[in-house]
Coordinates of C-alpha atoms and ligand atoms in Angstrom, one line a residue:
X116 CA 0.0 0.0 0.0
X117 CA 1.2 3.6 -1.0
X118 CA 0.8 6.5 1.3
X119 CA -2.7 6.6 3.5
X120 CA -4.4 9.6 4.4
X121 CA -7.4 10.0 6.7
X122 CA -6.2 7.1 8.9
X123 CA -7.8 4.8 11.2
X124 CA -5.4 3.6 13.7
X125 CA -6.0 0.7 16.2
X126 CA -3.7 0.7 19.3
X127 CA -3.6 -2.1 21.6
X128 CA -2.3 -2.0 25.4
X129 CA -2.8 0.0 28.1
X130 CA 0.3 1.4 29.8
X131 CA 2.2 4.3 29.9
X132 CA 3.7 3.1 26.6
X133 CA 0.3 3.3 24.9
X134 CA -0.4 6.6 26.9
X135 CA 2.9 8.2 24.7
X136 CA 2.3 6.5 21.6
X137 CA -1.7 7.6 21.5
X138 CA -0.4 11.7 22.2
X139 CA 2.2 11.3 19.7
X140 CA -0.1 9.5 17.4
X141 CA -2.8 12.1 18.0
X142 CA -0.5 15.0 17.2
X143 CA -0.7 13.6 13.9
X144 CA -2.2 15.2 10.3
X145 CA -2.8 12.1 8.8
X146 CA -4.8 10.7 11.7
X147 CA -8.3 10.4 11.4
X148 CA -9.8 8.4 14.6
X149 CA -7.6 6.4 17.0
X150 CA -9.0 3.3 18.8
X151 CA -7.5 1.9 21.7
X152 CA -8.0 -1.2 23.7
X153 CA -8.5 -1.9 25.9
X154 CA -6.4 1.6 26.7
X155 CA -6.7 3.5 30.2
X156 CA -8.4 6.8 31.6
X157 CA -5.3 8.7 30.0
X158 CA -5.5 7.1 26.7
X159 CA -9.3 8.3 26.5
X160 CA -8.0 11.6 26.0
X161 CA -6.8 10.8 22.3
X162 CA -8.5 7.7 21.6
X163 CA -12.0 6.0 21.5
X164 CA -11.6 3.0 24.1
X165 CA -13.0 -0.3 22.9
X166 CA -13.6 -3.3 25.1
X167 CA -11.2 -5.8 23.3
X168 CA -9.6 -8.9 24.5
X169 CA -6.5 -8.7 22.9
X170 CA -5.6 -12.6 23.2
X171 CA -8.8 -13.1 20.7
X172 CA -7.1 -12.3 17.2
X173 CA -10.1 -13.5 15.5
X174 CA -12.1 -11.1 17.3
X175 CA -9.2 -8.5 17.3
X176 CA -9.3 -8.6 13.3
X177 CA -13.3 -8.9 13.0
X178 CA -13.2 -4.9 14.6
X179 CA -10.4 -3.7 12.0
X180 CA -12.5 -4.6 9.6
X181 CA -15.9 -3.1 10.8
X182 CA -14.1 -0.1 12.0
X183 CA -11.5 0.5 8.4
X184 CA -8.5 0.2 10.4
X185 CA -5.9 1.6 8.2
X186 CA -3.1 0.2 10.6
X187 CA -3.1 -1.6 14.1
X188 CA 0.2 -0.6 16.5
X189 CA 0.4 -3.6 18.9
X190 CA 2.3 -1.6 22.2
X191 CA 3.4 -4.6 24.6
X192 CA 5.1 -8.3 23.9
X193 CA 2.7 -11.0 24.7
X194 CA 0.4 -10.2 21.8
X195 CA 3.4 -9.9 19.5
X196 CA 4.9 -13.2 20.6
X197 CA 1.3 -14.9 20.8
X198 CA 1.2 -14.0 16.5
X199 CA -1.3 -11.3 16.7
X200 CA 0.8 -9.3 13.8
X201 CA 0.4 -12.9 11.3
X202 CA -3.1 -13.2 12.3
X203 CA -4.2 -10.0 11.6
X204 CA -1.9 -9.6 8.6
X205 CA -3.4 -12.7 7.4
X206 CA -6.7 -11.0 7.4
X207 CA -5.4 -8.5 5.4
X208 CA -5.0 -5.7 8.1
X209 CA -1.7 -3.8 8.1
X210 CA 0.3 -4.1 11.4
X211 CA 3.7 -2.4 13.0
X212 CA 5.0 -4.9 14.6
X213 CA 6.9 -8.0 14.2
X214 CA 5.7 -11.4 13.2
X215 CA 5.5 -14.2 16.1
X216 CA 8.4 -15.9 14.1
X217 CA 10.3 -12.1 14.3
X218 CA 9.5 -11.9 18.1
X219 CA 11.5 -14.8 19.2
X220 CA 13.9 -12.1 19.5
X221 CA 12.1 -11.1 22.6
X222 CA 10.3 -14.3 23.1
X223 CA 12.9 -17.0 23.7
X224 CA 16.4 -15.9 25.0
X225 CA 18.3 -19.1 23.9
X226 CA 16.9 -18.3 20.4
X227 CA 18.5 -14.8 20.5
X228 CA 21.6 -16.5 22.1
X229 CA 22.0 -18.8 19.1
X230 CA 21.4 -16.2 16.8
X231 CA 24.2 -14.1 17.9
X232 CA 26.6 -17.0 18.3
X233 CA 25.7 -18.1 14.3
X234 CA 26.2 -14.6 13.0
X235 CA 28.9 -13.2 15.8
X236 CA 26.8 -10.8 17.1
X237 CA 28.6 -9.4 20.6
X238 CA 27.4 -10.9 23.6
X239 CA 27.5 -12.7 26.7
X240 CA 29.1 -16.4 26.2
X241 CA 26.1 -19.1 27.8
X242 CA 24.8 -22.1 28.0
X243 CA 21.3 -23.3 27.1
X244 CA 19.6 -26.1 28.9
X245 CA 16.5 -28.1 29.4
X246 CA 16.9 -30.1 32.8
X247 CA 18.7 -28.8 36.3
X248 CA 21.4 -31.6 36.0
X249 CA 23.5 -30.0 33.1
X250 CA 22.9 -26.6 34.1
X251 CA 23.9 -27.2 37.1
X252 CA 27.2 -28.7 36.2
X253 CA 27.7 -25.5 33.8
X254 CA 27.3 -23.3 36.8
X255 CA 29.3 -24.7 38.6
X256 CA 32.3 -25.2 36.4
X257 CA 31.8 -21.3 35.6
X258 CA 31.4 -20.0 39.0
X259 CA 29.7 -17.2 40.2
X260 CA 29.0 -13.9 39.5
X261 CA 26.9 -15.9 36.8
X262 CA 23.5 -14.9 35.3
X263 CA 20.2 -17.3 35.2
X264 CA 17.2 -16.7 32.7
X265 CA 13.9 -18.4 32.3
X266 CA 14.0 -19.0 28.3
X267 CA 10.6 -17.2 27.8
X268 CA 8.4 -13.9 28.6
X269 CA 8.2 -14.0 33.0
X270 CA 7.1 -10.7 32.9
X271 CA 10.5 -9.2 33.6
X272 CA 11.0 -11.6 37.1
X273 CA 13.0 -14.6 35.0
X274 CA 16.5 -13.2 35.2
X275 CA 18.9 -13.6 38.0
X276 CA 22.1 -12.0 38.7
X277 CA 23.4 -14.5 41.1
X278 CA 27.0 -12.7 43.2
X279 CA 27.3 -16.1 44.6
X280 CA 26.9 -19.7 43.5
X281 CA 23.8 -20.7 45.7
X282 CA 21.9 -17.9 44.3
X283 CA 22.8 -19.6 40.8
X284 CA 21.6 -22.9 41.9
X285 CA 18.4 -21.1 44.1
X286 CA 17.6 -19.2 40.3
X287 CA 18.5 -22.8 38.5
X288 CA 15.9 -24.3 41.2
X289 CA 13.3 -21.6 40.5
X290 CA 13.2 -21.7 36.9
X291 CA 13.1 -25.7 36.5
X292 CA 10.2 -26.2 39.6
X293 CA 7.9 -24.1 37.4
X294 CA 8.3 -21.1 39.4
X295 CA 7.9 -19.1 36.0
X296 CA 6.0 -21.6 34.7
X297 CA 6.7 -23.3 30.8
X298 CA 8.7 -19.9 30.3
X299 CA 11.4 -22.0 32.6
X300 CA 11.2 -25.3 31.1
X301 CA 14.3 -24.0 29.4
X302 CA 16.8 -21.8 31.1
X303 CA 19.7 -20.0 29.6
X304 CA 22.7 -19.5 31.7
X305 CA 25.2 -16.1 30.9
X306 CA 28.7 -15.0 31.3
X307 CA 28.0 -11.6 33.4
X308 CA 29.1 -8.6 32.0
X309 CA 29.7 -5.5 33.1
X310 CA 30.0 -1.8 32.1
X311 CA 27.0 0.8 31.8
X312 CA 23.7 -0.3 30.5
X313 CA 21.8 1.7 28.0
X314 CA 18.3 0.6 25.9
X315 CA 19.1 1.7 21.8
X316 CA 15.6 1.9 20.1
X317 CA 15.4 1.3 15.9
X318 CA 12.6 1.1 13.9
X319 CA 12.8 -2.0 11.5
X320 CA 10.9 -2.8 8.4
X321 CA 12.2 -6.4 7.2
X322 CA 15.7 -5.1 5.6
X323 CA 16.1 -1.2 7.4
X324 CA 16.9 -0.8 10.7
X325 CA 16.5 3.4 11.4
X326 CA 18.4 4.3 14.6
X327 CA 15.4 5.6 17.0
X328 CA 16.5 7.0 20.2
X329 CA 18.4 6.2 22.9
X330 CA 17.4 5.8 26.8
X331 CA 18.4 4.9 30.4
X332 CA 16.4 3.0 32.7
X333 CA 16.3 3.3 36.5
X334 CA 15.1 -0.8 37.1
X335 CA 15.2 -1.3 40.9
X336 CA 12.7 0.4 43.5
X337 CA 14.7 2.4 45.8
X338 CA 16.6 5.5 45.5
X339 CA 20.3 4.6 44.6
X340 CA 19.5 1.3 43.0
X341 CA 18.7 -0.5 45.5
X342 CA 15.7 -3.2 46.4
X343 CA 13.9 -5.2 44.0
X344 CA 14.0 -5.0 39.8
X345 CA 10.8 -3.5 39.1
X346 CA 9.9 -2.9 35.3
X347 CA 11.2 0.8 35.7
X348 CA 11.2 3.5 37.6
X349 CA 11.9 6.3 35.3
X350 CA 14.1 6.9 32.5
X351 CA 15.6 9.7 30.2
X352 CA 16.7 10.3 26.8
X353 CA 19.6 10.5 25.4
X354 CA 21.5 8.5 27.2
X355 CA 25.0 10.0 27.6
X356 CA 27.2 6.5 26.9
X357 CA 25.4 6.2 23.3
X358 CA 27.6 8.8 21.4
X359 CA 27.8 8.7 17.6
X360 CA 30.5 6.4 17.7
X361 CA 29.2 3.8 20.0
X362 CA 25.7 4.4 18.2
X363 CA 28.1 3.7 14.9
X364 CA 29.1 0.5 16.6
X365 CA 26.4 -1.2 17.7
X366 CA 24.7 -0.8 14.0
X367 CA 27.6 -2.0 12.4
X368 CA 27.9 -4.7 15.3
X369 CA 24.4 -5.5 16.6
X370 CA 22.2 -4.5 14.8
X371 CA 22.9 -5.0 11.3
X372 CA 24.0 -8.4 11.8
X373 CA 20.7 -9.4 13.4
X374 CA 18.5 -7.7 10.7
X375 CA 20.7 -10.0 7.9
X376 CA 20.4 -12.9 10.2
X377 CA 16.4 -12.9 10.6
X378 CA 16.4 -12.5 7.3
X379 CA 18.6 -15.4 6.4
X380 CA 16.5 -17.5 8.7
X381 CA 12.9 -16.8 7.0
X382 CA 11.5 -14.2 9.8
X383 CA 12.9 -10.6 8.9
X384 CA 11.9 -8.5 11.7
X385 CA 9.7 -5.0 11.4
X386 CA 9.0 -3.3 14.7
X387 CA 10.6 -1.7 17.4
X388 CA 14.2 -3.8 17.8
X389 CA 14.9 -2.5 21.3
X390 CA 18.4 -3.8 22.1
X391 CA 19.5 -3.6 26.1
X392 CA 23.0 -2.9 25.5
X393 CA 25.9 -3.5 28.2
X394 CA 28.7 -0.9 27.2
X395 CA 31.9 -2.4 28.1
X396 CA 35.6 -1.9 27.8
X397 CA 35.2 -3.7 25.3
X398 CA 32.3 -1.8 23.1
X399 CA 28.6 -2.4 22.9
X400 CA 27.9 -6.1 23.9
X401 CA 24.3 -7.3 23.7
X402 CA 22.0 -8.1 27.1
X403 CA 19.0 -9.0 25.3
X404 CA 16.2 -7.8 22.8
X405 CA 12.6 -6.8 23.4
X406 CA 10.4 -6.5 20.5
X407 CA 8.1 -3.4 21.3
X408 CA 9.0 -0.3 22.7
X409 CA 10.5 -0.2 26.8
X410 CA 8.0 1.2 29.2
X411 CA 8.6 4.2 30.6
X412 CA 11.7 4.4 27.9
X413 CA 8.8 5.0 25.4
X414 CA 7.7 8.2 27.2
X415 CA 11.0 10.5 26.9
X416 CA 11.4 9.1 23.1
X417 CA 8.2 10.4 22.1
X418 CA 8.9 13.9 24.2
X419 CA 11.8 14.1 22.1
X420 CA 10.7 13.1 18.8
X421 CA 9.9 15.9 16.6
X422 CA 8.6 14.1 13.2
X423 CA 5.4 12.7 13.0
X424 CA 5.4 9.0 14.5
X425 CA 2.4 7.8 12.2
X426 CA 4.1 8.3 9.0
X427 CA 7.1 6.5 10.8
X428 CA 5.3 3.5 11.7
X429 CA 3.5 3.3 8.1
X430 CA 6.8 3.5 6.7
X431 CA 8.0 0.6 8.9
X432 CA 4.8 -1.2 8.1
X433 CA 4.8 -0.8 4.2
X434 CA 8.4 -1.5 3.9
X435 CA 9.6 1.8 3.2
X436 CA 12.1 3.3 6.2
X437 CA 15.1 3.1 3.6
X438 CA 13.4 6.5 2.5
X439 CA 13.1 8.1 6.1
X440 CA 14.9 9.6 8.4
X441 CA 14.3 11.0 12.1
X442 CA 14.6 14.4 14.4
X443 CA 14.7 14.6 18.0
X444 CA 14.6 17.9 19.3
X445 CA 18.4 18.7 20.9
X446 CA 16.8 18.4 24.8
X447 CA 16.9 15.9 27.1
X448 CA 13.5 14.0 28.4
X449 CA 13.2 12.4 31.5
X450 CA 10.5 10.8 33.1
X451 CA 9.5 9.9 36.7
X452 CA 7.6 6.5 37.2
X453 CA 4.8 7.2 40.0
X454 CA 3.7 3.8 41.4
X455 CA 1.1 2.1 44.0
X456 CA 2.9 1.4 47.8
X457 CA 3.1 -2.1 47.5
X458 CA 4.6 -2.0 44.2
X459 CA 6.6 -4.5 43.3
X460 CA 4.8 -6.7 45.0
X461 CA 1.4 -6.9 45.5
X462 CA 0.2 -3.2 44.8
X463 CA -2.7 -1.2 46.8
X464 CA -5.5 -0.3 44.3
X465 CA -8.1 2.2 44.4
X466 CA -6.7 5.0 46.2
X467 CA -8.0 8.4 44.8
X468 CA -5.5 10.8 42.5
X469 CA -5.6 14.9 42.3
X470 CA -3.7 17.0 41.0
X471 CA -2.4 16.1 37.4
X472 CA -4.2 19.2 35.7
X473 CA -1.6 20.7 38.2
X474 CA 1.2 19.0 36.9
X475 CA 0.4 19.5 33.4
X476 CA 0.7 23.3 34.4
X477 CA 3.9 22.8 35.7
X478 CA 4.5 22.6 31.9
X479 CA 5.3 18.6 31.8
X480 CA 3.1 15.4 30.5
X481 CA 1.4 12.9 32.5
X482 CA 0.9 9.4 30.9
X483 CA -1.2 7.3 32.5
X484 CA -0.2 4.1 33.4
X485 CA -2.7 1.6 35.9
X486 CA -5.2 4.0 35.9
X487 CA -9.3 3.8 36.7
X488 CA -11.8 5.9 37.1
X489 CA -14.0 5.2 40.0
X490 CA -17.4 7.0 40.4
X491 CA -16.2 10.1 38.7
X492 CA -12.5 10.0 40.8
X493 CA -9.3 9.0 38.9
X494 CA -7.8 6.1 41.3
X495 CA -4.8 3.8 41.3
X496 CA -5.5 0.2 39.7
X497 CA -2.0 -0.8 39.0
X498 CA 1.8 -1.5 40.0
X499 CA 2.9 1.8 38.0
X500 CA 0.3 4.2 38.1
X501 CA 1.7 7.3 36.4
X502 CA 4.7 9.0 34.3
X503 CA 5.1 12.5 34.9
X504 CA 7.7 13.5 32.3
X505 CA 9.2 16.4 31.6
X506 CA 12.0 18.2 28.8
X507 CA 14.8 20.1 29.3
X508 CA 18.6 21.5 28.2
X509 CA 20.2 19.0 30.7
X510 CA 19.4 16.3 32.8
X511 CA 19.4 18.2 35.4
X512 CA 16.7 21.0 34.2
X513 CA 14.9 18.1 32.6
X514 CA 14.8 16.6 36.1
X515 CA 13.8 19.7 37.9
X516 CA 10.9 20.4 35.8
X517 CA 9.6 16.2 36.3
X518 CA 10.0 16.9 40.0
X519 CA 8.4 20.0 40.3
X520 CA 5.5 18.2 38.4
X521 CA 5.6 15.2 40.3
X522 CA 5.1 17.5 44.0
X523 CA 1.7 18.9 42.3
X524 CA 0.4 15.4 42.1
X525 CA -2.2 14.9 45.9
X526 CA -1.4 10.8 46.1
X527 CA -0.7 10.2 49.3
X528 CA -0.2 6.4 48.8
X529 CA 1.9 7.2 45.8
X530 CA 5.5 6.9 45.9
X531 CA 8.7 7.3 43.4
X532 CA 12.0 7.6 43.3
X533 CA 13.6 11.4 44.1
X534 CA 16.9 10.6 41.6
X535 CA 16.0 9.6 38.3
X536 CA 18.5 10.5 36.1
X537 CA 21.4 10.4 38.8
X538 CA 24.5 9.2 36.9
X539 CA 23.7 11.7 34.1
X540 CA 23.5 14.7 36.6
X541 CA 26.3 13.8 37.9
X542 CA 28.2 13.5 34.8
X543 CA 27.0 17.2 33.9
X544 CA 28.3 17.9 37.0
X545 CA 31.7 16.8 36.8
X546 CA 31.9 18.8 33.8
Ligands
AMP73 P1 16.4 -8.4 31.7 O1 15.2 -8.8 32.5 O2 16.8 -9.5 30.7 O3 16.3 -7.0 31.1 O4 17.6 -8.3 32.7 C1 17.5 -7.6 33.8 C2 18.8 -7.0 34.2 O5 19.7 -8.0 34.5 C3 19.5 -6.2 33.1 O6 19.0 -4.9 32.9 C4 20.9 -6.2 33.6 O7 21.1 -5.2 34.6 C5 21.0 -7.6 34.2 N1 21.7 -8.5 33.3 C6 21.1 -9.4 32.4 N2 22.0 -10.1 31.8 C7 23.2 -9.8 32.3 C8 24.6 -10.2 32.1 N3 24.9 -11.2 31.3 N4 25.5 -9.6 32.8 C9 25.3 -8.6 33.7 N5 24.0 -8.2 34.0 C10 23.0 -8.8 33.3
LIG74 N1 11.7 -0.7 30.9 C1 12.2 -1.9 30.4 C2 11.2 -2.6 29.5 O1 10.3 -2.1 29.0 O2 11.5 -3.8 29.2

């Protein structure tokens, strides 16, 4: 298909991904109604919500079709690895996002493993195995520091980073008693790595891969890095270690190599390749891949992004990024994860939230994340709850503004973390 006008666009998810991608999507000329499902209170803003179980592509597709869905955007993973972008392809709807064969990338870490070791693609050296036996005897002829992963999606809980050999074999336990269920049945075990992490975004569309964006993520609870991994706690964009040379780099050395090789194997990928990149002595060395966009990375890409994220994402759709490029404005985003007390465990739902007109005024964007509206009061029905996100010349302004932002919000049983964007203050600091 050439170039659409007057578009119908079909968003599914209903985090503070979706929240980013509907505003962005919304500020765009070619857009005629968005439809989200099932969406959140935020996403209501720019979008019509509709009531869809995602999981039903049958039912999914049946919609696109009474509605003329020009193109569907499929926000998180389990859709993608579940073959919603096949099915509805199949039924002759137009999709960004990858194929389910395409989202092993994201689906099955052994697969991603074995990729990079066929087509010397940077990485951790591993092991893959199916029973506790020979992973155990792998382990244990590494030693520890060592790193365990559940095979499939567990929801970000199936990695371990085990300092010490019995929290190897405690994660080697886990995974193969079904604690993360047939995501376990296979478990990879990793060389760890170390250096400074950073998430590198591109847009893909079978053969291109168009750089899109860089990011930092803040993963554990506390202030400092400390406690649990959570899914993230706030990010900002650019991140400082992804110069043009290391950008250069992990193109030429990641990236590149992987589009060829998906291609070479029958699945070329279009999507969102978002690459978690360990930056070591060494260079860029791969973590792992996610097929979709991070969450809350999405958030400070689209504050930044200045061109007009529909035509992007028909271009990735149709085949057609060779002919694009992308501007960011020259500012930095950053973005403060406001979640639920309980959060990451078992989060308190339903407490009433004021203030974000406030915060808004403050001159920054609130995406909603687990979000409900209760008699007429917005309320908490999540682990992450909102992203209060904010632009600026530095880190440091950018981080201002968020905070300043984040103090109008009246949730009392909200918390976040007071230093996102630590390192890179720092770093400004020292010069
Ligand atoms: P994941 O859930 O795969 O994003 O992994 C969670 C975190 O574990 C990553 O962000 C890294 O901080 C860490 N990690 C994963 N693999 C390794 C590795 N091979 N070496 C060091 N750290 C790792
Ligand atoms: N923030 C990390 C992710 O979306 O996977």
């Amino acid at each position: 298909m050439g170039e659409v006008f007057d578009m119908n666009v079909l968003l599914l998810g209903s985090g503070g991904r979706e929240h980013a991608l509907a505003w962005k999507l919304a500020a765009s000329p070619l857009l005629t109604k968005l439809y989200a499902a099932p969406g959140n209170p935020g996403i209501a803003e720019q979008a019509e919500l509709v009531a869809l179980d995602t999981a039903n592509h049958a039912a999914v597709a049946a919609f696109c079709r009474d509605m003329k869905i020009d193109l569907v955007v499929v926000g998180p993973e389990a859709p993608l690895v579940a073959g919603i972008g096949d099915d509805l392809r199949a039924a002759g709807i137009r999709v960004f996002g990858p194929s389910k064969a395409a989202a092993r990338l994201e689906g099955s870490k052994g697969f991603t493993k074995d990729l990079c070791a066929r087509f010397g693609i940077p990485t951790a050296a591993y092991g893959r195995f199916d029973n506790l036996a020979d992973a155990r005897a792998y382990v244990e002829k590494v030693g520890a520091p060592i790193v365990v992963k559940a095979d499939g999606l567990a929801a970000g809980k199936g990695v371990a980073v085990a300092m010490t050999l019995p929290e190897a074999l405690d994660a080697l336990n886990a995974c193969f008693d079904g604690s993360f269920g047939s995501a376990g049945a296979e478990v990879v075990v990793e060389e760890f790595m170390t250096g400074e992490e950073a998430s590198f975004f591109c847009l893909c569309d079978g053969t291109t891969a168009l750089p899109f964006g860089t990011a930092q993520d803040h993963k554990r609870v506390g202030d400092g890095d400390v406690g649990p991994n959570t899914g993230g706690m706030g990010a900002y964009s650019p991140a400082p270690v992804m110069t043009a040379g290391m950008t250069d780099r992990t193109m030429r050395e990641i990236v590149e190599p992987t589009m060829r090789g998906m291609a070479e194997l029958g699945s070329p990928f279009a999507g969102v390749l978002f690459a978690g990149l360990m930056i070591t002595d060494q260079g860029p060395r791969l973590i792992e891949y996610n097929t979709r966009f991070g969450d809350p990375e999405c958030q400070v890409l689209m504050m930044r992004l200045k061109d007009d994220l529909l035509v992007l994402l028909n271009a990735a759709a149709d085949g057609q990024l060779g002919h694009m490029s992308v501007r960011w404005t020259d500012e930095v985003a950053l973005t403060v994860v406001m979640a639920a007390t309980g959060y990451p465990g078992t989060p308190e739902k339903g407490s009433v939230i004021r203030g974000i007109d406030a915060a808004r005024a403050e001159g920054a964007e609130v995406f909603h994340a687990g979000t409900a509206v209760n008699a007429g009061a917005l309320v908490a029905n999540g682990g992450r709850v909102l992203n209060v996100s904010a632009t600026g010349r530095t880190v440091g302004e950018a981080r201002k503004r968020a905070y300043a932002a984040v103090d109008r919000i009246d949730w009392p049983q909200g918390f976040c973390r007071r230093d996102i964007g630590w390192r890179a203050v720092e770093r400004e600091k020292g010069g």
